[in-house]
Every structure is written in structure tokens, then in C-alpha cells.
């Protein structure tokens, strides 16, 4: 099973840090944010990783190389300036991802979601005909209204005014068929595709109550570093060490 890390964002809310450094290379605990994902993917058994990039993408390629240092094989999907949005980026990378379901992770989240279960979920998508499986988390203070409603059946529906909603974590398993009709190298958002699939009962999901943080601002980058130091200690933070 392959995985894709979304790393094409400009990181406007992280400026001036992202004026000269792509957001995925900003450090948490002395380690580039994207490297946290790479280490955990390798540990979970993944070997082939696709990373898309746009803003300062050459820095990402120069930093991570072909992935050999992480025990991985990394391929890159370079996008035009400004990026292609999430669905456009994934659709463009489909030739690298293959014809079976794949895991996708937002490059600007920090989480300890267990990626080991993704392979089983991939098999379930193939057997059920579902197009996506999403991890949902508690609504953070900066997004109190949430995104989607999780039914007791495990299906996900759109948020309704009279139902509770959870926040999409930015981690999901997708069937390539979800992106049918999206032309490569064209901008396209993911949410409309997911909502259409939800209307047809083709999106499953699960609630995750472990650690998750959208590292979208400088303040939240500081929170991420504080979490890392609390979990691993000051020495680990200073030396970029993680188990």
C-alpha cells in the first residue's frame, strides 16, 4: 500500500517563517514536521511514499532525497506555482499511487494516529465499494463547528444543524475512483468530492481521540514543540530524537 503526504501549501499563516522555508520542513522537536510522518509510516510498514510540492519544493526534495535515509522510496509530484488544491494534487499524482486505495496525510498536522490499520481499511474499501475512509477528531478551538457527522454505523454524512459534528483530521484512505473526472494538473478541492460520495453512502470513518494538532499557525507550531518536549523530554527536543 502506498501513502501520499500533501506538502504543496504556501503556509500563509506561518509567515514570515515560510517565506524562506516550506511549511513541511518547519521543525517540531528538532525534526522537520514531514519527517514525523515519514518515520511513523516506515514503522507502520509503508515503503512507497509520494509527496507533492509547489512552494519551495526543491528544498523538500533536497532535504528528504529519495527516502533511503528513512528506509523508504519517495517519489515527488511537482505542481505549478500556487498548487492544485487537495483533490487536484492527488489526481495529478494518481499515476504514482496506482489503482488500489492509498493513505493520504496532510503534511501540516501532527498526530499519533496509528497508520498500521490503513491496509485493512484499504481492503475494506475494495470489498465494500466505498470511496473513502476518514479519521475524525474533536473540534479544535479554531474550528468549533466541525466538518462531518459520524453515524453509529460507521458512515460519515455532511454536518447538519441538529446533529453533532467532528473535524476531519486530514488523514484518510481514498479509492482512486473518488477522483474520477478530475483532470491532472487542474485545481480541484477535496470537500465537494467527499460530500458527493457521502450523499451516496460511500464514505466511512472513525473517531480518533488521541493526539492531533493542525500546525497551521506560528502559535500552534509552538504548541507542537511544547507537546513534543512534554512527551519526549528536553534532551529529545534539542537533539531531534524520537522513538
Short mmCIF file of C-alpha atoms in Angstrom, two decimals, residues 20-127:
data_model
loop_
_atom_site.label_atom_id
_atom_site.label_comp_id
_atom_site.label_asym_id
_atom_site.label_seq_id
_atom_site.Cartn_x
_atom_site.Cartn_y
_atom_site.Cartn_z
CA UNK A 20 12.19 31.01 3.07
CA UNK A 21 11.27 27.54 4.38
CA UNK A 22 8.40 25.33 3.14
CA UNK A 23 5.95 24.58 5.93
CA UNK A 24 6.61 20.80 5.96
CA UNK A 25 10.25 21.47 6.83
CA UNK A 26 9.49 23.62 9.88
CA UNK A 27 10.78 21.74 12.90
CA UNK A 28 8.90 20.14 15.77
CA UNK A 29 11.23 18.77 18.40
CA UNK A 30 14.22 19.47 16.19
CA UNK A 31 12.72 17.32 13.40
CA UNK A 32 11.03 18.62 10.22
CA UNK A 33 7.27 18.22 10.53
CA UNK A 34 7.09 15.98 7.47
CA UNK A 35 9.78 13.71 8.89
CA UNK A 36 7.49 12.78 11.78
CA UNK A 37 5.13 11.31 9.19
CA UNK A 38 7.91 9.55 7.31
CA UNK A 39 9.24 7.85 10.44
CA UNK A 40 5.80 6.69 11.53
CA UNK A 41 4.90 5.47 8.04
CA UNK A 42 8.09 3.44 7.87
CA UNK A 43 7.41 1.98 11.29
CA UNK A 44 3.88 1.06 10.17
CA UNK A 45 5.25 -0.93 7.25
CA UNK A 46 4.89 1.53 4.39
CA UNK A 47 7.70 1.69 1.85
CA UNK A 48 6.49 3.76 -1.12
CA UNK A 49 5.64 7.41 -0.43
CA UNK A 50 4.51 10.16 -2.79
CA UNK A 51 4.97 13.80 -1.79
CA UNK A 52 3.51 16.70 -3.75
CA UNK A 53 5.00 20.15 -3.51
CA UNK A 54 4.79 23.62 -5.01
CA UNK A 55 6.17 26.43 -2.84
CA UNK A 56 9.95 25.97 -2.35
CA UNK A 57 9.53 22.35 -3.37
CA UNK A 58 13.17 21.94 -4.28
CA UNK A 59 14.02 22.37 -0.61
CA UNK A 60 11.76 19.44 0.25
CA UNK A 61 13.39 17.22 -2.36
CA UNK A 62 16.89 18.27 -1.30
CA UNK A 63 16.11 17.62 2.37
CA UNK A 64 14.39 14.23 2.01
CA UNK A 65 16.07 12.88 -1.10
CA UNK A 66 14.89 9.53 -2.41
CA UNK A 67 13.86 8.39 1.07
CA UNK A 68 16.66 5.89 1.54
CA UNK A 69 17.69 7.55 4.81
CA UNK A 70 14.24 6.69 6.20
CA UNK A 71 14.01 3.20 4.76
CA UNK A 72 11.51 4.46 2.19
CA UNK A 73 11.18 5.10 -1.53
CA UNK A 74 9.99 8.69 -2.06
CA UNK A 75 8.58 9.99 -5.34
CA UNK A 76 7.69 13.64 -5.91
CA UNK A 77 4.76 15.23 -7.70
CA UNK A 78 5.78 18.79 -8.54
CA UNK A 79 2.94 21.27 -9.00
CA UNK A 80 2.74 24.67 -10.62
CA UNK A 81 3.07 27.81 -8.54
CA UNK A 82 0.10 28.18 -6.21
CA UNK A 83 -0.55 24.45 -6.07
CA UNK A 84 -3.56 22.46 -7.24
CA UNK A 85 -5.66 22.18 -4.05
CA UNK A 86 -6.02 18.78 -2.40
CA UNK A 87 -8.07 16.87 -4.98
CA UNK A 88 -6.13 18.36 -7.88
CA UNK A 89 -2.85 17.39 -6.26
CA UNK A 90 -3.98 13.83 -5.59
CA UNK A 91 -5.46 13.41 -9.08
CA UNK A 92 -2.20 14.60 -10.62
CA UNK A 93 -0.24 12.07 -8.53
CA UNK A 94 -2.53 9.10 -9.33
CA UNK A 95 -0.08 7.54 -11.83
CA UNK A 96 2.38 7.24 -8.93
CA UNK A 97 -0.25 5.94 -6.48
CA UNK A 98 -1.63 3.09 -8.54
CA UNK A 99 -5.09 1.54 -8.88
CA UNK A 100 -5.73 0.48 -5.30
CA UNK A 101 -6.69 2.57 -2.24
CA UNK A 102 -3.93 4.67 -0.68
CA UNK A 103 -3.35 6.60 2.52
CA UNK A 104 -3.18 10.42 2.39
CA UNK A 105 -1.86 12.64 5.18
CA UNK A 106 -1.91 16.42 5.39
CA UNK A 107 1.69 17.50 5.77
CA UNK A 108 0.80 20.21 8.29
CA UNK A 109 -0.77 18.05 11.01
CA UNK A 110 0.99 16.38 13.91
CA UNK A 111 -0.67 13.22 15.16
CA UNK A 112 -0.05 9.77 16.56
CA UNK A 113 -2.86 8.13 14.56
CA UNK A 114 -1.83 4.53 14.01
CA UNK A 115 -1.21 4.08 10.27
CA UNK A 116 -0.93 0.30 10.64
CA UNK A 117 -4.68 -0.11 10.24
CA UNK A 118 -4.70 1.60 6.85
CA UNK A 119 -4.06 -1.63 4.93
CA UNK A 120 -7.10 -3.33 6.43
CA UNK A 121 -9.16 -0.24 5.64
CA UNK A 122 -7.87 -0.36 2.07
CA UNK A 123 -9.12 -3.93 1.74
CA UNK A 124 -12.49 -2.92 3.19
CA UNK A 125 -12.84 -0.14 0.61
CA UNK A 126 -12.13 -2.60 -2.18
CA UNK A 127 -14.71 -5.06 -0.88
#
